[in-house]
PDB file of C-alpha atoms and ligand atoms in Angstrom:
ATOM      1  CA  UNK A   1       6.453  15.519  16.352  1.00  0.00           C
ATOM      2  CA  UNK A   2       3.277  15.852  14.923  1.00  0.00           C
ATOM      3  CA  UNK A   3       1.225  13.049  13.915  1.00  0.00           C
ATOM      4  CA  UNK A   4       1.907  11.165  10.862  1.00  0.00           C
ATOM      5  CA  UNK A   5       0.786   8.874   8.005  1.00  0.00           C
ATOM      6  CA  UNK A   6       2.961   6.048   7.136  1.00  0.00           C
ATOM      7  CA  UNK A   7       2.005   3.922   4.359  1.00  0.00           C
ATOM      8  CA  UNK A   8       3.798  -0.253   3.605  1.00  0.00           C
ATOM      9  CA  UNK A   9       3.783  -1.070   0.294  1.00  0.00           C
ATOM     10  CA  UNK A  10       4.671  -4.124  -1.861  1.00  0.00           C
ATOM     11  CA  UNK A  11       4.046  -6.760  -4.873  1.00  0.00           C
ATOM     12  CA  UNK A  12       1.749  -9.568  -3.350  1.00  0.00           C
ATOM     13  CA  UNK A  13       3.812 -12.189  -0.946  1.00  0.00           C
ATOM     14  CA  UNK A  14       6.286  -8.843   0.286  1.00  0.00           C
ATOM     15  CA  UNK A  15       5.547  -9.490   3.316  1.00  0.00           C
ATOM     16  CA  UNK A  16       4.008  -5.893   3.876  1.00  0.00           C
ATOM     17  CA  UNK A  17       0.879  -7.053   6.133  1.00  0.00           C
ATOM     18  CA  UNK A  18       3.580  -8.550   8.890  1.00  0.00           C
ATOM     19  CA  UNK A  19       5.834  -5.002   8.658  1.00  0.00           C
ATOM     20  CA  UNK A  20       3.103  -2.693   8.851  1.00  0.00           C
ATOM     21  CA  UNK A  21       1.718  -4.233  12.023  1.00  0.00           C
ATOM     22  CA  UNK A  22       5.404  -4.455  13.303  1.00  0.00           C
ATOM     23  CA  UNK A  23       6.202  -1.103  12.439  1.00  0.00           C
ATOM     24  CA  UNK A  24       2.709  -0.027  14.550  1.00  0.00           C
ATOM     25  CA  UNK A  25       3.240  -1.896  17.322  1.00  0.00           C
ATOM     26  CA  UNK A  26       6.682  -0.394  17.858  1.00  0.00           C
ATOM     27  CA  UNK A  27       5.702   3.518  17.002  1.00  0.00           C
ATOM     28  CA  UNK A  28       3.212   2.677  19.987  1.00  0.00           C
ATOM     29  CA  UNK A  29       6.386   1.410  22.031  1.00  0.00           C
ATOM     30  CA  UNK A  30       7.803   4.834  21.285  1.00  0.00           C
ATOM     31  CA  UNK A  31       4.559   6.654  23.094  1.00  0.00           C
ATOM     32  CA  UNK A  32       2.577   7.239  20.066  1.00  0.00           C
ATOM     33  CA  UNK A  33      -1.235   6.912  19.488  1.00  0.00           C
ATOM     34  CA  UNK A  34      -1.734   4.692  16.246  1.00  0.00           C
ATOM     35  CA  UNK A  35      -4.296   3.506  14.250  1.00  0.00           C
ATOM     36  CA  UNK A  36      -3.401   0.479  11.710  1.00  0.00           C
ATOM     37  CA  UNK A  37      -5.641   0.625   8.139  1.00  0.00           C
ATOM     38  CA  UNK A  38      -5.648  -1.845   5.539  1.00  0.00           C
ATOM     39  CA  UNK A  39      -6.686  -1.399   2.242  1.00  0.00           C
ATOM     40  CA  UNK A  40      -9.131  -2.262   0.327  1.00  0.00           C
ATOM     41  CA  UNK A  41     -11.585  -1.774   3.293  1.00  0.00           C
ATOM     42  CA  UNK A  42     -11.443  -0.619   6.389  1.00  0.00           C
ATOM     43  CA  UNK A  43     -14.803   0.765   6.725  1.00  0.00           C
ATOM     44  CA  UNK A  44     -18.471  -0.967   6.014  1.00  0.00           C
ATOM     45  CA  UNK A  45     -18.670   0.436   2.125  1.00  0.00           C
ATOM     46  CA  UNK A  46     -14.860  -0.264   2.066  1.00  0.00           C
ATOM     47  CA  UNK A  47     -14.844  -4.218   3.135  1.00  0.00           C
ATOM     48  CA  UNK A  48     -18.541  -4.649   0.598  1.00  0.00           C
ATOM     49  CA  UNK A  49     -16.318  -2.325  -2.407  1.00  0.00           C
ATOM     50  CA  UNK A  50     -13.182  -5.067  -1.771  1.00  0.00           C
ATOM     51  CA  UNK A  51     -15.781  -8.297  -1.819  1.00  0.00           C
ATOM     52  CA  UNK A  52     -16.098  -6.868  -5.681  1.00  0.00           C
ATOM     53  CA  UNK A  53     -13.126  -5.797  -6.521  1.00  0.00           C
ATOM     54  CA  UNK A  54     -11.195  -9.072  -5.497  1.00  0.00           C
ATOM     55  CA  UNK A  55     -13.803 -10.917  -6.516  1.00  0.00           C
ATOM     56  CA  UNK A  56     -14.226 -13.479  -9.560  1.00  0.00           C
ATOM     57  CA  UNK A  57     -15.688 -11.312 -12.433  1.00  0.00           C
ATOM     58  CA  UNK A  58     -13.554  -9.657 -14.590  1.00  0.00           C
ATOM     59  CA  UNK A  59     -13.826  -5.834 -14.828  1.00  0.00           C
ATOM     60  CA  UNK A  60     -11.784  -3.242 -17.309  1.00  0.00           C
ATOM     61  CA  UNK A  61      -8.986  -1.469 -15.727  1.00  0.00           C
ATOM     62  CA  UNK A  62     -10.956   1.542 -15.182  1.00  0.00           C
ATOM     63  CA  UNK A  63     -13.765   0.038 -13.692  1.00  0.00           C
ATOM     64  CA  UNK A  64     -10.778  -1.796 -11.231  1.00  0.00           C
ATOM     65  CA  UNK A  65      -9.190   1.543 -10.362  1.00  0.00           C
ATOM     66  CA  UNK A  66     -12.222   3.472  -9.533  1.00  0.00           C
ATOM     67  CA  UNK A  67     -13.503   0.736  -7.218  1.00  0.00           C
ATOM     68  CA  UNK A  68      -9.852   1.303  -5.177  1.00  0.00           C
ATOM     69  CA  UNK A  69     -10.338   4.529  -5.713  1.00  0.00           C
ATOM     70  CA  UNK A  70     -13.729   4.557  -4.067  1.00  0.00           C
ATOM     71  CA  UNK A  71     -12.963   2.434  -0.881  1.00  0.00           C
ATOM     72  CA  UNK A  72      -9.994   4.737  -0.339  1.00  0.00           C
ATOM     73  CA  UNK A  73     -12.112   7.545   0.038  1.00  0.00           C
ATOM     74  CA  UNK A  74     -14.166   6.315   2.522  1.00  0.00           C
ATOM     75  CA  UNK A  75     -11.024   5.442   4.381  1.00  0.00           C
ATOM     76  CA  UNK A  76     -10.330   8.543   4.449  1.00  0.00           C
ATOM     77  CA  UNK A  77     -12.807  10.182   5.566  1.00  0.00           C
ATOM     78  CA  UNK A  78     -14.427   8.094   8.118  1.00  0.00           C
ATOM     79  CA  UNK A  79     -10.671   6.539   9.328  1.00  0.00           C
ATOM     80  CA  UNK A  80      -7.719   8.516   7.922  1.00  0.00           C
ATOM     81  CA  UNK A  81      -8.536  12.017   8.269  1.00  0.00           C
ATOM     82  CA  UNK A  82     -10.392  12.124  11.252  1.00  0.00           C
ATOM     83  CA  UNK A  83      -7.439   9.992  13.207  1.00  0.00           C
ATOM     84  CA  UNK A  84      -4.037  12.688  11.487  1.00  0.00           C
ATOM     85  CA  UNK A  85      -6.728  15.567  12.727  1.00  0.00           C
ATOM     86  CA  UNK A  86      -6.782  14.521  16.672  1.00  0.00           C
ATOM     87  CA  UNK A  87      -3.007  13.599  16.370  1.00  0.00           C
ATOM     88  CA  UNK A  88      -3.240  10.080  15.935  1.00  0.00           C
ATOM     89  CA  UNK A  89      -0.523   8.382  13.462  1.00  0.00           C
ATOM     90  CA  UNK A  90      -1.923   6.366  10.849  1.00  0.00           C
ATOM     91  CA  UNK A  91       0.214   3.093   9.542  1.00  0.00           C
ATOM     92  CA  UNK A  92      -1.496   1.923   6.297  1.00  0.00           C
ATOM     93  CA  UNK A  93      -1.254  -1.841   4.841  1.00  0.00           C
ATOM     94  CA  UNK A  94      -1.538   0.063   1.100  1.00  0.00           C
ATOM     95  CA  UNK A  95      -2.253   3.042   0.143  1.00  0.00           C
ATOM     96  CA  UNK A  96      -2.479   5.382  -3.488  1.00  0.00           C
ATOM     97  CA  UNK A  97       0.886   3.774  -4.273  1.00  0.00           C
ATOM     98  CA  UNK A  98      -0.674   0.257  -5.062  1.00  0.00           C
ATOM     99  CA  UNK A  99      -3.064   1.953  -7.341  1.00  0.00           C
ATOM    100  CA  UNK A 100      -0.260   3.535  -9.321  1.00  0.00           C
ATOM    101  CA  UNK A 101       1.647   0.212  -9.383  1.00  0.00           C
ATOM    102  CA  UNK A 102      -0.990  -2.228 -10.027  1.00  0.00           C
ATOM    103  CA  UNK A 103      -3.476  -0.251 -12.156  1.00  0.00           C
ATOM    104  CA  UNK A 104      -1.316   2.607 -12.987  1.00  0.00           C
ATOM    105  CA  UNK A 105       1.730   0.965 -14.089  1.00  0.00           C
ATOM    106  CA  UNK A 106       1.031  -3.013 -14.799  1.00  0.00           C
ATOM    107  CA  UNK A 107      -2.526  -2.471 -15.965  1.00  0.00           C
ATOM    108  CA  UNK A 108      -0.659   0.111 -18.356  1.00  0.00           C
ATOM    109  CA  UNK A 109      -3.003   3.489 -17.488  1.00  0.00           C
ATOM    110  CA  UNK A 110      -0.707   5.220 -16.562  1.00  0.00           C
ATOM    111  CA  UNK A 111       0.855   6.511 -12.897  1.00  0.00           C
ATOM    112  CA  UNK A 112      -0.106  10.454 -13.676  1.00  0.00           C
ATOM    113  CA  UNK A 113      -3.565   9.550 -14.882  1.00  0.00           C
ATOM    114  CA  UNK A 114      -4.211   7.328 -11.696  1.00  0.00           C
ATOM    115  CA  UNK A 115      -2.899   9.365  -9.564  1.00  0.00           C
ATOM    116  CA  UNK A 116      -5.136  12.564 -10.776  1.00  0.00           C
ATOM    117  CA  UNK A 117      -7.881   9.938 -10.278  1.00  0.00           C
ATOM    118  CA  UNK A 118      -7.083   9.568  -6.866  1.00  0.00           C
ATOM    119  CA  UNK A 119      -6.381  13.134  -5.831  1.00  0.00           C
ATOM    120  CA  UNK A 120      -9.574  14.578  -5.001  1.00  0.00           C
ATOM    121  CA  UNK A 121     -10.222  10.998  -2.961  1.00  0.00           C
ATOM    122  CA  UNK A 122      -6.901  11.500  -0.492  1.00  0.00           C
ATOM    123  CA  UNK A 123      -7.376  15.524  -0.113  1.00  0.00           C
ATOM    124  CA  UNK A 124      -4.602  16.909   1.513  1.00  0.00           C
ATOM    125  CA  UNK A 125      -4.443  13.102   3.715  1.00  0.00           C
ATOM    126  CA  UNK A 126      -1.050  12.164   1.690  1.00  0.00           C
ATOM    127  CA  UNK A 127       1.170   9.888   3.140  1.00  0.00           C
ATOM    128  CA  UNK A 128       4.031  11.921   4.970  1.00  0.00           C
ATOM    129  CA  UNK A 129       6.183   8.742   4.162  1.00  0.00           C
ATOM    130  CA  UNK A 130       6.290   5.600   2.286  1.00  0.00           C
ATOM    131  CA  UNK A 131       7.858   2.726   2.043  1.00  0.00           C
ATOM    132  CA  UNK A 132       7.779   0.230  -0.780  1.00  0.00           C
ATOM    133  CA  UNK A 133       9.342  -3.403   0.337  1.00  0.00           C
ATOM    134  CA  UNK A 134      11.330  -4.115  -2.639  1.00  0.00           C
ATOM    135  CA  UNK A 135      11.668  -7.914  -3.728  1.00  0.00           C
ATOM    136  CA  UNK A 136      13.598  -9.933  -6.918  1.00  0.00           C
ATOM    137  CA  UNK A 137      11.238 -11.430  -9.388  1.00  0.00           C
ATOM    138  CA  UNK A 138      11.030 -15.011  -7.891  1.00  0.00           C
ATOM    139  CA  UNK A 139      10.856 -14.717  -4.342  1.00  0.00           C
ATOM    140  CA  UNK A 140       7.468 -13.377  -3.394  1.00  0.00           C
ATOM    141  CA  UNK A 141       6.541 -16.545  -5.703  1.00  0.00           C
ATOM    142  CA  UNK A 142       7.601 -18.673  -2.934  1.00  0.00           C
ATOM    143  CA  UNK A 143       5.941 -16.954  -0.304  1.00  0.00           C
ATOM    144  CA  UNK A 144       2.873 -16.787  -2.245  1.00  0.00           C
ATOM    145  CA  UNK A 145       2.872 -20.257  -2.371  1.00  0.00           C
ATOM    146  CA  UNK A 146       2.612 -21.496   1.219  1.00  0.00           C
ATOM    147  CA  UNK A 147      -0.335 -19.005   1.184  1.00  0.00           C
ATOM    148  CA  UNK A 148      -4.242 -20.456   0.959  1.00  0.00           C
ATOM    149  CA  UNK A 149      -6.325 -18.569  -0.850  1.00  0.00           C
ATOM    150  CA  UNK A 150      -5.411 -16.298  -3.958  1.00  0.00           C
ATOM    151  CA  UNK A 151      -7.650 -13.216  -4.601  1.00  0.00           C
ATOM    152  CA  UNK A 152      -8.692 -12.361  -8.718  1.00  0.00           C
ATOM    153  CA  UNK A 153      -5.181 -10.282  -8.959  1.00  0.00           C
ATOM    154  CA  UNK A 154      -2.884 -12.575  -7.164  1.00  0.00           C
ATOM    155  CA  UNK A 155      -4.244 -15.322  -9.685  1.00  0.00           C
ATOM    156  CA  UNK A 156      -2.881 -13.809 -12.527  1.00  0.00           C
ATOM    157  CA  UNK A 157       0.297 -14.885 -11.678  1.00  0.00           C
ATOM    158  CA  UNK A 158       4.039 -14.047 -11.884  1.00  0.00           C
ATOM    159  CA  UNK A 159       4.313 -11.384 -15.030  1.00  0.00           C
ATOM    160  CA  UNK A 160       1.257  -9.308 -13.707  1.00  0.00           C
ATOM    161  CA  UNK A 161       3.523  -9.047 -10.372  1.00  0.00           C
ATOM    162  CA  UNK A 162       7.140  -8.535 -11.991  1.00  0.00           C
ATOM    163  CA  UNK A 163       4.989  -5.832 -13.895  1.00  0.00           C
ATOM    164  CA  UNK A 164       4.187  -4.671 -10.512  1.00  0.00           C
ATOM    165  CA  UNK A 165       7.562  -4.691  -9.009  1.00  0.00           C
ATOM    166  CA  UNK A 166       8.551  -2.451 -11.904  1.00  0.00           C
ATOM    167  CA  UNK A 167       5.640  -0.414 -11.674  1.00  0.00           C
ATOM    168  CA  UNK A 168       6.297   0.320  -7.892  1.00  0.00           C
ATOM    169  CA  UNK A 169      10.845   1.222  -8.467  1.00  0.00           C
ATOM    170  CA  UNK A 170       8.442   3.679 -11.362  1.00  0.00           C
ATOM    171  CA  UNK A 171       6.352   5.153  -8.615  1.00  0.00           C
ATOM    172  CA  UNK A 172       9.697   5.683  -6.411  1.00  0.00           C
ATOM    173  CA  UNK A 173      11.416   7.569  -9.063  1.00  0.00           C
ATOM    174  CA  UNK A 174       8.538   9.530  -9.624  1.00  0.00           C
ATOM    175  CA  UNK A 175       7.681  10.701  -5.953  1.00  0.00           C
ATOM    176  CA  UNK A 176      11.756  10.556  -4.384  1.00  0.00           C
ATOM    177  CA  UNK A 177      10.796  12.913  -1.473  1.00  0.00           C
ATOM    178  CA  UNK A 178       8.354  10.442  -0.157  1.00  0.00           C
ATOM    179  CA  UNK A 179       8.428   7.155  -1.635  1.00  0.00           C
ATOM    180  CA  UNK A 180      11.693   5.168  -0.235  1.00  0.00           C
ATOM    181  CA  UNK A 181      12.323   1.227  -1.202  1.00  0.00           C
ATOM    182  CA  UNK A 182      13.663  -1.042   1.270  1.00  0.00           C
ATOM    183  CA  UNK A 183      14.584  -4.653   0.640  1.00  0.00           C
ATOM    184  CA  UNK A 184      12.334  -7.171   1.615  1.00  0.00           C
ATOM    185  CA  UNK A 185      15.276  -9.423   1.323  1.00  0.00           C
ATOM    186  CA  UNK A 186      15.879 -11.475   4.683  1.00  0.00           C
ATOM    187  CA  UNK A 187      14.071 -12.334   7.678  1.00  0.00           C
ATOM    188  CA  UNK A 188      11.499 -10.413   9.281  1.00  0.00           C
ATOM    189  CA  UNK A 189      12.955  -8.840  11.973  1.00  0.00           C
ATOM    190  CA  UNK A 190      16.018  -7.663   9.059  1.00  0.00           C
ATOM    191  CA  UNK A 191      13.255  -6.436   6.977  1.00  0.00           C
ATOM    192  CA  UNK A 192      11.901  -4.557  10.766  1.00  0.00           C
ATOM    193  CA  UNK A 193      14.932  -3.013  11.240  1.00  0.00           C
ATOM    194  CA  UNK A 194      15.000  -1.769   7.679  1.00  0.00           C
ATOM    195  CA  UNK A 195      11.888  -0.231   7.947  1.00  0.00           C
ATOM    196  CA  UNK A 196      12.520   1.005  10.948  1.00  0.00           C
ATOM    197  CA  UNK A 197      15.614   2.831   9.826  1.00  0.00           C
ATOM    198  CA  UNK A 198      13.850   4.004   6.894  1.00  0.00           C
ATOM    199  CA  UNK A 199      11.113   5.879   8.964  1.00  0.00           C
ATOM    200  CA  UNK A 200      13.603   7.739  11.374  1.00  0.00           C
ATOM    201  CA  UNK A 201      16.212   8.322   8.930  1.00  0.00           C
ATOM    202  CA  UNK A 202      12.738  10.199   6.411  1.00  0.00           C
ATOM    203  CA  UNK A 203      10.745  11.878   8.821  1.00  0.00           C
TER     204      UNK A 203
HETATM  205  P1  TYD B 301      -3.637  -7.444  -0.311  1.00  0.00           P
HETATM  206  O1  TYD B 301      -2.771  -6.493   0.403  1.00  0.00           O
HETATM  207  O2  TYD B 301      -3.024  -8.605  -1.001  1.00  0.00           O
HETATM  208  O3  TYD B 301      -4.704  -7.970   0.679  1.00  0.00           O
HETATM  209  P2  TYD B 301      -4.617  -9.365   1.453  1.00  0.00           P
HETATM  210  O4  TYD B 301      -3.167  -9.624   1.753  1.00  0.00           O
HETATM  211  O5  TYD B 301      -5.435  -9.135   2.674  1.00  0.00           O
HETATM  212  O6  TYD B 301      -5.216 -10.353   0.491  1.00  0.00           O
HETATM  213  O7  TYD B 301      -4.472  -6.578  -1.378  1.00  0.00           O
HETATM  214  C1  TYD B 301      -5.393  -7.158  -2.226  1.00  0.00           C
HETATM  215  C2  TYD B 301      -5.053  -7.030  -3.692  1.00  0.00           C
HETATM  216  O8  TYD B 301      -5.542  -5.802  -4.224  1.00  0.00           O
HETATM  217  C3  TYD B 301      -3.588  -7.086  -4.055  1.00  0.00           C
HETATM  218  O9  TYD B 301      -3.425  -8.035  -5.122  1.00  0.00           O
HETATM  219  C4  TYD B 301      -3.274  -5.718  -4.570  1.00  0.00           C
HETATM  220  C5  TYD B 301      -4.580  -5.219  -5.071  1.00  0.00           C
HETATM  221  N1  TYD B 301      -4.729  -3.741  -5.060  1.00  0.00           N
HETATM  222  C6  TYD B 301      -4.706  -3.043  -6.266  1.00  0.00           C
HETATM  223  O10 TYD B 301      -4.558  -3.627  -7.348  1.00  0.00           O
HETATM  224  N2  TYD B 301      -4.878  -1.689  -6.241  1.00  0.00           N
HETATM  225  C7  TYD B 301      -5.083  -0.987  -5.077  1.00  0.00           C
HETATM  226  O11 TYD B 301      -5.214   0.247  -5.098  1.00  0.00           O
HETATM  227  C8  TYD B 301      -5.090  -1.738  -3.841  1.00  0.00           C
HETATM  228  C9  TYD B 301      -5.292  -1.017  -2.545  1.00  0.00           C
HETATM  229  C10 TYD B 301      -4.915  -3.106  -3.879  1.00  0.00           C
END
């Protein structure tokens, strides 16, 4: 198989960071080369262009999707596209999907516009697959909570993240060849073995 780009997505408290790290660890198992992204960041301009964009002042939803926008690009082409060229897989923690649920969807600017935005940034580096851990209004709440610190998005609270959960079923009806939800429902290694289905079963 040639090498591919799996991207983990999810509403804050999903549980996403833990799966994407499994879900690398055991496509190495399987005699695969992969590299593990997260984003925002994952490069110099990428970690300073989070620092802002997470950060306390408020900016217009524009201004908040370009900044994404930005640090994705140099993601991909300093990380992302060099790594799917030599044959490495990629797993990303996030990917264009967040910014078409987040700013897209909840910050109401819509998921065609954002994505147009985002187009010339990802190239032809699209994610081969993607998988969205789906959870019921409530329950990321609790995991939030026995989190430390919240970022400027996680702050605003439980309708910005149901609006989010929405936005990202939206984004799976929208892209059905690629995007795929899986319950985040359970415990971890459930949620694994979800995944894990998910990717052989789509690729
Ligand atoms: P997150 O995955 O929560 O990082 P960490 O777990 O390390 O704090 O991502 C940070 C926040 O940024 C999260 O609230 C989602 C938001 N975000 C967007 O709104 N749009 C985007 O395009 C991306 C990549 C993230």
């Amino acid at each position: 198989m040639s090498a591919t780009f799996i991207s983990l997505e999810g509403v804050d408290g999903s549980g996403k960071s833990t799966q994407a790290v499994m879900l690398a660890d055991a496509l190495r198992a399987r005699g695969h080369e992969v590299v593990h992204v997260r984003e925002p960041g994952g490069t110099p301009l990428g970690e300073a262009i989070r620092d802002v964009a997470l950060g306390p002042d408020a900016m217009s939803p524009w201004a908040e999707a370009f900044l994404f926008a930005a640090a994705r690009a140099q993601l991909v082409a300093d990380v992302i596209g060099p790594a799917l060229a030599v044959g490495t897989w990629v797993v990303a923690d996030r990917f264009i999907d967040s910014s078409l649920a987040y700013q897209g969807a909840a910050r109401g600017l819509g998921i065609r516009n954002v994505a147009s935005v985002n187009a010339p940034c990802i190239g032809d580096w699209m994610p081969d697959l993607t998988i969205i851990l789906d959870m019921a209004p409530g329950a990321a709440t609790d995991r939030r909570a026995g989190r430390g610190s919240v970022d400027r998005i996680e702050e605003e609270g439980e309708t910005l993240q149901e609006s989010v959960a929405e936005g990202y079923r939206e984004v799976a009806r929208c892209y059905p060849e690629r995007v795929h939800l899986v319950s985040a429902a359970g415990t971890v290694d459930e949620v694994h073995a979800r995944v894990m289905a998910a990717v052989i079963g789509n690729l």
